[in-house]
XYZ file of C-alpha atoms in Angstrom:
539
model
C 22.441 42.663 166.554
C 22.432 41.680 163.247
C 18.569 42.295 162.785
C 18.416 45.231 163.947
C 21.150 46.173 161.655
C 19.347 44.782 158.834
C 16.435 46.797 160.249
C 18.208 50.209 160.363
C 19.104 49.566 156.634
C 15.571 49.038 155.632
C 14.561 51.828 157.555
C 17.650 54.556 156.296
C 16.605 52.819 152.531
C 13.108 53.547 153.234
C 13.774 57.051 154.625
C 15.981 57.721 151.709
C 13.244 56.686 148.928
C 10.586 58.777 151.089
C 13.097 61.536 150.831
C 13.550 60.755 146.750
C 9.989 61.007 145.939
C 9.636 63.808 148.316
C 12.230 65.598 146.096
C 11.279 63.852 142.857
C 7.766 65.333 143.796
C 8.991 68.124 144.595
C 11.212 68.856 140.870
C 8.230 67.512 139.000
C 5.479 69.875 140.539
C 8.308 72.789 139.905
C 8.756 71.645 136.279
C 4.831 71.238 136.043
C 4.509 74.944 136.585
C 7.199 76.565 134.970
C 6.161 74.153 131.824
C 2.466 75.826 132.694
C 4.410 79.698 133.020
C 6.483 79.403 129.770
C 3.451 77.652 128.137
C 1.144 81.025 129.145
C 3.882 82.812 127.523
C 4.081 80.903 124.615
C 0.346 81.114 123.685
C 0.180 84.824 124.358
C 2.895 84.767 121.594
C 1.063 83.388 119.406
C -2.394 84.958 120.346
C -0.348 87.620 119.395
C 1.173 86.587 116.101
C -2.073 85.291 114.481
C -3.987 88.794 115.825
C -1.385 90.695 113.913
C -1.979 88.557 110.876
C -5.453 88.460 110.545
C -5.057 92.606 111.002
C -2.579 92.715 108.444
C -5.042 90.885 105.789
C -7.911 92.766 107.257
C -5.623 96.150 105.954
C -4.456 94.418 103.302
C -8.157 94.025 101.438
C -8.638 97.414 102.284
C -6.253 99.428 100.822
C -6.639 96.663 98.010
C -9.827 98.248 97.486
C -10.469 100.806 94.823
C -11.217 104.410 95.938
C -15.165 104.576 95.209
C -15.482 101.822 97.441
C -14.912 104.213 100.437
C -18.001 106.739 98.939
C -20.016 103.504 99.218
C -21.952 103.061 103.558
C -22.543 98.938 102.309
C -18.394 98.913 101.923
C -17.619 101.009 105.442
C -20.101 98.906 107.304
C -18.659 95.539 106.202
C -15.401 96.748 107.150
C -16.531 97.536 110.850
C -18.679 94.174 110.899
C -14.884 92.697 109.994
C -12.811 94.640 112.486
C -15.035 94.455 115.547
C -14.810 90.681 115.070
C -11.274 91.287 116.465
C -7.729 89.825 115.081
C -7.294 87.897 117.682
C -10.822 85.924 116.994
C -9.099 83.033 115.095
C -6.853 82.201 118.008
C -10.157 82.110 120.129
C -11.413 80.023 118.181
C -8.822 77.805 118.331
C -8.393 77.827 121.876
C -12.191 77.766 122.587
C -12.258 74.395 120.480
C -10.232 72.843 122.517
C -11.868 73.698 125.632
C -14.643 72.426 124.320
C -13.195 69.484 123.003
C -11.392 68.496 126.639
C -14.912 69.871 128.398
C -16.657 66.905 126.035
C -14.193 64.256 126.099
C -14.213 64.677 130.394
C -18.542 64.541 129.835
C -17.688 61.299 127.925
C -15.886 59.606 130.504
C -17.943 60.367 133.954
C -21.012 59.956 132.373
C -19.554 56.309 131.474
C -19.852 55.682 135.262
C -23.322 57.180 134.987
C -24.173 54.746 132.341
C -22.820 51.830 134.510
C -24.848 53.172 137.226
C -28.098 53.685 134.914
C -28.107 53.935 131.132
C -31.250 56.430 131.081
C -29.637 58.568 133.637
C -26.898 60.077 130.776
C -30.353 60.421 128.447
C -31.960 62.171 130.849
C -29.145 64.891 131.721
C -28.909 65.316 127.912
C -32.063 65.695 127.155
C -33.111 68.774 130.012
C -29.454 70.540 128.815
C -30.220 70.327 125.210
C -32.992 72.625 125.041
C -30.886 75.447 127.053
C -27.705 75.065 124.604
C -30.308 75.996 121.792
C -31.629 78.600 123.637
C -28.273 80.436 123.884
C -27.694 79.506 120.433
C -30.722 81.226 119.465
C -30.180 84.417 121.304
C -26.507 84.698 119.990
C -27.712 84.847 116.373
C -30.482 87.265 117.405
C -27.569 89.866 118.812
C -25.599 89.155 115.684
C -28.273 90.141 113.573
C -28.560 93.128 116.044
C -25.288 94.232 115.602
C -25.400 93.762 111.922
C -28.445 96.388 111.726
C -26.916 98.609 114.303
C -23.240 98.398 112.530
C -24.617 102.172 110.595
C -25.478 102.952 114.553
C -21.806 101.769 115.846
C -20.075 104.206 112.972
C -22.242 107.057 113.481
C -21.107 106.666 117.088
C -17.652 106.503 116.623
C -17.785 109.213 113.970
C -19.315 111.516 117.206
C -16.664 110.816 119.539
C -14.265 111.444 116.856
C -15.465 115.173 115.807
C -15.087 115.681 119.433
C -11.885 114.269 120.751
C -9.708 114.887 117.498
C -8.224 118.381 116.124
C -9.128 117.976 112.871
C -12.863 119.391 113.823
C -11.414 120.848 117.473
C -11.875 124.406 115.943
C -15.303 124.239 114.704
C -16.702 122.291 117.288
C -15.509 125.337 119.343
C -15.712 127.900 117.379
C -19.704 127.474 116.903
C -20.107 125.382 120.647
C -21.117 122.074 119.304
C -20.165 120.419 121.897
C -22.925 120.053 123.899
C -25.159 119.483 120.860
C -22.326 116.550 119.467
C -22.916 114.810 122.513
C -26.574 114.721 122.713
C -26.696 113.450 119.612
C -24.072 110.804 120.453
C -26.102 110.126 123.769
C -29.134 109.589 121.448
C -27.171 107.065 119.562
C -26.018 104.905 122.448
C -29.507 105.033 124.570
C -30.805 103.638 121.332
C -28.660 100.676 120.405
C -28.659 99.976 124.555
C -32.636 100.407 124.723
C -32.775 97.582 121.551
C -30.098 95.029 123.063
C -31.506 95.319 126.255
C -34.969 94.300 125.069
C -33.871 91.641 123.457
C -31.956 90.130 126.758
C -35.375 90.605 128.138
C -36.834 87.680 125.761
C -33.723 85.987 126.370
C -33.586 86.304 130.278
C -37.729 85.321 130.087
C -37.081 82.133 127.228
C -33.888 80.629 129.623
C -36.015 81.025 132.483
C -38.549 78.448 131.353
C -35.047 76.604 129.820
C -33.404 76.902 133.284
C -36.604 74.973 135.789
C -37.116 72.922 132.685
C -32.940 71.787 133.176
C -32.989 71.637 137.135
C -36.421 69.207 136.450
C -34.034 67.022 134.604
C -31.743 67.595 137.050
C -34.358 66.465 139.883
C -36.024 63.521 137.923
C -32.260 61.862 137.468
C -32.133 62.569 141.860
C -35.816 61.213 142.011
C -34.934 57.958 139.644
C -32.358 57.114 141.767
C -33.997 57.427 144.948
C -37.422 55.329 143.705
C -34.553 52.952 142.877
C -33.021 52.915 146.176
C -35.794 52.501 148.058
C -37.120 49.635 145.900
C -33.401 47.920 146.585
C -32.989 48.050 142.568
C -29.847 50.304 143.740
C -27.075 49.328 146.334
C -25.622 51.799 148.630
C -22.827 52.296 146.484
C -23.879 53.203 143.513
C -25.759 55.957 144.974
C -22.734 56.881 146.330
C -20.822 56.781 143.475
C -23.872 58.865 141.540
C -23.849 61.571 144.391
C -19.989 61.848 143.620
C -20.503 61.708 139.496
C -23.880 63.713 139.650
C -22.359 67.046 140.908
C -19.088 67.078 138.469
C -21.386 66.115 135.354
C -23.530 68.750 136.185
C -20.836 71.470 136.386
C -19.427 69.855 132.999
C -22.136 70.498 131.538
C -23.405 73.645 131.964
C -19.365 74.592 131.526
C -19.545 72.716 127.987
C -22.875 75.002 126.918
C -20.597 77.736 127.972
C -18.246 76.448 125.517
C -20.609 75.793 122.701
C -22.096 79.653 123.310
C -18.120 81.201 123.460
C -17.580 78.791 120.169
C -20.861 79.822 118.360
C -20.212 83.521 118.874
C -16.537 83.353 117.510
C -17.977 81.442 114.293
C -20.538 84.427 113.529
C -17.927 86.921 113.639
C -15.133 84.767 111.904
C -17.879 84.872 109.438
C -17.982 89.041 109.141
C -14.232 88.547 108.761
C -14.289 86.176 106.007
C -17.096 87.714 104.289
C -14.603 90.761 103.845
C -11.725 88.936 103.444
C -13.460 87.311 100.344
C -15.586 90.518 98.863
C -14.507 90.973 95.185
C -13.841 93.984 94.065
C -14.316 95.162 90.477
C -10.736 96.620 90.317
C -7.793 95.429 92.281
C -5.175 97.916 93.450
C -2.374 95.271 93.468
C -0.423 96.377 90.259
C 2.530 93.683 89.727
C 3.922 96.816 86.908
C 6.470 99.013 87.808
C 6.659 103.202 87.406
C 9.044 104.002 84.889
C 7.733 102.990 81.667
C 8.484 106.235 79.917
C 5.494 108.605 79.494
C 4.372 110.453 76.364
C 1.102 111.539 76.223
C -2.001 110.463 77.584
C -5.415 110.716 75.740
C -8.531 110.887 76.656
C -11.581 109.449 74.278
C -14.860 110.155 74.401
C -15.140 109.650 78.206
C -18.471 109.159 80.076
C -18.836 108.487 83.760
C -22.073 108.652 86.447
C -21.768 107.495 89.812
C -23.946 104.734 90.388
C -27.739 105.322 89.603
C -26.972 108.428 88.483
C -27.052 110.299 85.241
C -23.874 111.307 83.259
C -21.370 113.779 85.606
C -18.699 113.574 82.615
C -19.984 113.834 78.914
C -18.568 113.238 76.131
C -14.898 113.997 77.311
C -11.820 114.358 74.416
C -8.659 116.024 76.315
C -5.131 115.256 75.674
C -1.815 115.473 78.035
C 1.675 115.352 76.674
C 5.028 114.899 77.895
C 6.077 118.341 79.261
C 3.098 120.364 78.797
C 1.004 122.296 81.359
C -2.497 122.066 80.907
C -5.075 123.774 82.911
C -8.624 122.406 83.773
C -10.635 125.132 84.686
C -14.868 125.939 85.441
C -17.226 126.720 88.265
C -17.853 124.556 91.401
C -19.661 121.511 90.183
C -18.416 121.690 87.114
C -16.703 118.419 87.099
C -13.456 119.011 87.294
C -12.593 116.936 90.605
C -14.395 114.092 89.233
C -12.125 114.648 85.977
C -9.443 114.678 88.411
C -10.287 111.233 89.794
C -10.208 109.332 86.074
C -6.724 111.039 85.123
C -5.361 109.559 88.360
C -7.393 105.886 88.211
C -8.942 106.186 91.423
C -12.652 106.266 88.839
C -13.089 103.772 86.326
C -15.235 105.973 83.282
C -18.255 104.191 82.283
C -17.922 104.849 78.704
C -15.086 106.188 76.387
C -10.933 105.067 76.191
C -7.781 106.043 78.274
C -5.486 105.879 75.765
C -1.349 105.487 77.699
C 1.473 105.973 75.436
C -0.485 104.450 72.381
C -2.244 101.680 74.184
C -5.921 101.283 75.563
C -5.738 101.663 79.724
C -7.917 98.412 80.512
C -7.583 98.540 84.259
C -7.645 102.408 85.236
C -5.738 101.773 88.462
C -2.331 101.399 85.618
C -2.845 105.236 85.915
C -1.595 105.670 89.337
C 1.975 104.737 88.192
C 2.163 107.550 86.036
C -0.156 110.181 88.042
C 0.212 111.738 91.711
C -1.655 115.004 92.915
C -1.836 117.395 95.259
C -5.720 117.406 96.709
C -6.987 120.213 97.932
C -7.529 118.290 100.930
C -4.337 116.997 101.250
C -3.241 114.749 104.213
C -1.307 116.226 107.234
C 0.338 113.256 108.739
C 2.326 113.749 112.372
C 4.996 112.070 110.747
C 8.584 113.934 110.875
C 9.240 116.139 107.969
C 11.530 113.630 106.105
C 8.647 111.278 106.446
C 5.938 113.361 105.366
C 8.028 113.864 102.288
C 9.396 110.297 101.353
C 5.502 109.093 101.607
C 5.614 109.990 98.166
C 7.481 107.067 96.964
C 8.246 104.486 99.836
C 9.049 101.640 96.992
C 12.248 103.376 96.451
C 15.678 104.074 98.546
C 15.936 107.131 100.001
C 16.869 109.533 96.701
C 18.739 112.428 98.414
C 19.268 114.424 94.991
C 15.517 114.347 94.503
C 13.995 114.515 97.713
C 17.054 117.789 98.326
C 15.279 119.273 94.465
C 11.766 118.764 95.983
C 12.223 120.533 99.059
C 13.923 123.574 97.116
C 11.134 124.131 94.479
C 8.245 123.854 97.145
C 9.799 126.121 99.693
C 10.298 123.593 102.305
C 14.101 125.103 102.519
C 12.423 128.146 104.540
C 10.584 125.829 107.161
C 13.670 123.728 107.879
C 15.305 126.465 109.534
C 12.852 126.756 111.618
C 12.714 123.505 112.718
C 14.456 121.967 116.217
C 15.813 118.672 114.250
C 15.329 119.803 110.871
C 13.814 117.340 108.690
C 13.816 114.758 111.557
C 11.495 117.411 113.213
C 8.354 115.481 114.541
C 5.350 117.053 112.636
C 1.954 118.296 114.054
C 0.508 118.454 118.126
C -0.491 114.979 118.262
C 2.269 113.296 119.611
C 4.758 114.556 122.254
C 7.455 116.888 120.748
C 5.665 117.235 117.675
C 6.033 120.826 115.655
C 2.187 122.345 114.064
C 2.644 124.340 111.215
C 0.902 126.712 109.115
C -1.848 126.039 106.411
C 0.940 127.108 103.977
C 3.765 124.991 105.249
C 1.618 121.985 105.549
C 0.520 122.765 101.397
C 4.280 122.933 100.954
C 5.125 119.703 102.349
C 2.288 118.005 100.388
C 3.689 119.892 97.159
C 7.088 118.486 98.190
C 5.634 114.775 98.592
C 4.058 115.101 95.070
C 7.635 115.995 93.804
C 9.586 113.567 95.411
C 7.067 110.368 94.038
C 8.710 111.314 90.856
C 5.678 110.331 88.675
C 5.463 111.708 85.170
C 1.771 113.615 85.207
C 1.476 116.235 88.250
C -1.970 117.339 89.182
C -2.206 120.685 90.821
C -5.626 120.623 92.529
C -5.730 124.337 94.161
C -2.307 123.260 95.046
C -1.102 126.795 96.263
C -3.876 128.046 97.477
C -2.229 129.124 100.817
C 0.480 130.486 99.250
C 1.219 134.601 99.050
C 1.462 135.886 95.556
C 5.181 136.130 95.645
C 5.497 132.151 96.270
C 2.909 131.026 94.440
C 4.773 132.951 91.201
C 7.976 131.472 92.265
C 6.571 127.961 92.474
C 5.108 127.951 88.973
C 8.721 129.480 87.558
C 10.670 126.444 89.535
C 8.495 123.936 88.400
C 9.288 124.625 84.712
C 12.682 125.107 85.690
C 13.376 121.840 87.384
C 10.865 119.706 86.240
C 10.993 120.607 82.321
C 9.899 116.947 81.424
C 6.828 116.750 83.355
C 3.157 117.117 82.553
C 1.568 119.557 84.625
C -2.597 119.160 85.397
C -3.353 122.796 86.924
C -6.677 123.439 88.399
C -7.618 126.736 89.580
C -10.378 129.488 90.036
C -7.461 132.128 90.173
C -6.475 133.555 86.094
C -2.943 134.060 86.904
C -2.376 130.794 88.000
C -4.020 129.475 84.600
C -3.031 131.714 82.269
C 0.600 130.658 80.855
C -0.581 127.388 80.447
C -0.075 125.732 77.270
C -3.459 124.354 76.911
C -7.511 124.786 78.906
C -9.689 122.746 78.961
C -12.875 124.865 80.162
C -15.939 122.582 81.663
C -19.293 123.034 82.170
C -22.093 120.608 83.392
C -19.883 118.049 83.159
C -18.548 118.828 79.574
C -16.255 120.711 77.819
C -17.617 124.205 76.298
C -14.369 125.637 75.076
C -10.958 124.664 74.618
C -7.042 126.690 73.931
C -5.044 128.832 75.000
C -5.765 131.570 77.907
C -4.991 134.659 75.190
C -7.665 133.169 72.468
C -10.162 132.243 74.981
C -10.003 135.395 76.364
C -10.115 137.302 73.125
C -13.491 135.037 72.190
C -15.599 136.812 75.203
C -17.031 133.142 75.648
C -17.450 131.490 79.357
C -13.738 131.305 79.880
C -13.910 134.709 79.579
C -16.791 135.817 81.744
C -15.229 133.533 84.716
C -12.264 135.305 85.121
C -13.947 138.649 85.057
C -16.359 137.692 87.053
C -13.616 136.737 89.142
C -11.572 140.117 88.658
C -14.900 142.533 89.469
């Protein structure tokens, strides 16, 4: 009785510790996966986070980048070599290393047991899978190279699909059917860049073919050496068993691990496009540490020169001068050079030759300018922002300034498009975006007149600025803009006389210089070119 009390014990203890581990086994296989769930979750995080950082440096170098950068192809097409490499390729990297790493350190220790087995049967694997690794290797740097030729290809491609799918060419394209010509020519492009990368897989499929029996001979040989050494009892049953075992996951390992040297290869070349960006030096950096609000006086320009690269002269010889509440005009024919005139007074050019002479000091670094200089381009942006938006873009550094965004919106007229609006200045702009309001040429002029206001900068450049207007506005405009803004310097350019004519200084260009100089009475009365333009313009 008593033993087979001492045997139910053992049997309820052992029951009880099967049921422990069973439930032991049972937490730890639960905890193994929702480790393995939150872990998934936790790298996608910071896949995430380290994609969004590399794209915010990737933006950051560009917008560092001085404005005659983006009339340069070299600059556009080391951009796109940077962004197709992807923000997310560091974290590939990363995680691609480690596979690697684990898929090397597991090659390590079965090919141990190999070694144990036969210490030229690890040589021999190696050997037959080298050559294919450097095959792949090879044919990666070939398509890199490809891509880097075809990167004009890749932009002229996108450029296509963007004519077609955006508005900003929608009318045209319709206007004069170009659709069906667009996409040919987009076609054209693609069958092309296919038609080279597939002839290069060609070579590649025909150079790892020879790679491929040459790695399954090695793979052979290793069965055959172990056979011969069988049969000549240099072998025992169990190693053979143990190779057949070994053989199969090695194999797997290691085509998995040239996998892994390919995926790690490929992520290098295009980290490389990244950090070749990432690293360019410009001549100018847009990164100003100096803050608007120095106090403008005058600005004077000194014997100014400038030619686009291997180019002759487009400026000669410039002498102008801008002071604190003037309005000068700028005025000549198309080509004249007024735009690229334009481009020096607001530091987006650097001149050649000559001094920029700010409130009695020498400008050094033209991109200084742009704290003291906004304008409103004739092509001015239209972002599908909302109106408020559109117009604080003019000086996001700043708080919210409801006084002078409130004086802005009254002197360009954007008081009469409010009313009009469903949410008023929280009105969603343009059709791009659900709920969004288009406007009229004229409105959309006002609103980048308004955004020019509201920056708050001390020279205002007038580039065709109301050219959409109706007379009535456009005189209206010109009266405000003394009236409210009495301390401002005002850079008019215009082919129309009465919008030049009250200003307090011209500057007329020709060729690239300027031919005559004063105000719009003298010039008038001297019968010179000022003269002939504006009744040229008139007949």
């Amino acid at each position: 009785m008593d033993v087979l009390s001492i045997n139910e014990i053992l049997l309820i203890e052992k029951k009880t510790k099967a049921i422990e581990y069973l439930v032991a086994s049972g937490i730890s296989i639960s905890i193994y996966f929702i480790v393995k769930s939150y872990g998934a979750i936790v790298a996608e995080k910071q896949s995430f986070l380290i994609g969004e950082r590399m794209n915010e440096k990737l933006l950051v170098k560009a917008t560092a980048a001085p404005y005659s950068y983006f009339e340069d192809p070299n600059f556009y097409n080391l951009l796109q070599r940077a962004q197709n490499g992807g923000g997310n390729r560091p974290s590939l990297y990363f995680l691609h290393g480690i596979e690697l790493a684990k898929n090397i350190t597991t090659i390590i220790a079965v090919s141990s047991i190999l070694f144990i087995i036969d210490g030229w049967l690890p040589v021999l694997l190696l050997l037959f899978i080298v050559p294919v690794i450097v095959v792949k290797l090879k044919f990666s740097r070939k398509m890199d190279n490809l891509q880097i030729e075809n990167t004009a290809n890749e932009r002229w491609s996108k450029y296509y699909t963007e004519v077609l799918t955006t508005n900003t060419h929608a009318k045209e394209v319709r206007t004069f059917n170009l659709s069906r010509y667009l996409i040919l020519k987009l076609k054209n492009i693609n069958f092309l860049k296919h038609k080279q990368q597939i002839a290069l897989q060609y070579k590649q499929a025909k150079t790892e073919a020879l790679t491929t029996v040459l790695s399954y001979t090695g793979i052979y040989t290793c069965i055959l050496y172990i056979t011969i050494k069988s049969l000549n009892n240099a072998a025992n049953p169990a190693d053979i068993s143990l190779f057949l075992i070994v053989f199969t996951q090695i194999i797997t390992l290691l085509y998995a691990t040239s996998q892994s040297v390919l995926r790690l290869y490929q992520d290098n070349l295009q980290m490389t496009h990244i950090s070749n960006f990432l690293h360019y030096k410009y001549d100018h950096d847009l990164s100003l540490k100096e803050k608007q609000g120095q106090g403008f006086e005058h600005l004077i320009l000194k014997d100014i020169f400038f030619a686009y690269p291997g180019k002759n002269d487009c400026l000669s010889n410039i002498n102008m001068v801008f002071e604190r509440g003037k309005t000068i005009a700028i005025v000549g024919l198309n080509g004249a050079g007024k735009s690229t005139l334009l481009k020096i007074i607001l530091g987006l050019y650097h001149p050649t030759d000559g001094q920029m002479i700010l409130n009695n000091r020498v400008v050094v670094n033209s991109e200084y300018l742009r704290l003291e200089a906004t304008a409103v381009f004739q092509d001015y942006s239209r972002f599908n922002f909302t109106l408020k938006e559109c117009i604080c873009l003019g000086n996001t550094d700043q708080p919210f300034d409801e006084p002078l965004f409130n004086k802005a919106c009254q002197v360009s007229g954007i008081d009469s498009i409010m009313k009009h609006l469903p949410a008023g200045i929280n009105t969603l702009l343009g059709n791009v975006f659900p709920g969004g309001k288009e406007l009229s040429l004229g409105q959309w002029q006002k609103i980048a007149l308004a955004r020019c206001l509201y920056s708050n900068r001390s020279i205002i450049i007038l580039d065709e600025a109301s050219s959409a207007f109706d007379a009535h506005s456009e005189h209206q405009l010109f009266k405000d803009l003394k009236a409210y803004y009495p301390d401002k310097t005002f850079i008019i350019v215009s082919h129309r006389y009465h919008t030049v004519k009250n200003a307090d200084n011209i500057y007329v260009l020709e060729n690239g210089g300027i031919i005559e100089e004063g105000e719009s009475k003298a010039l008038i009365s001297k019968n010179g070119y000022y003269s002939s333009i504006f009744n040229l313009a008139r007949s």
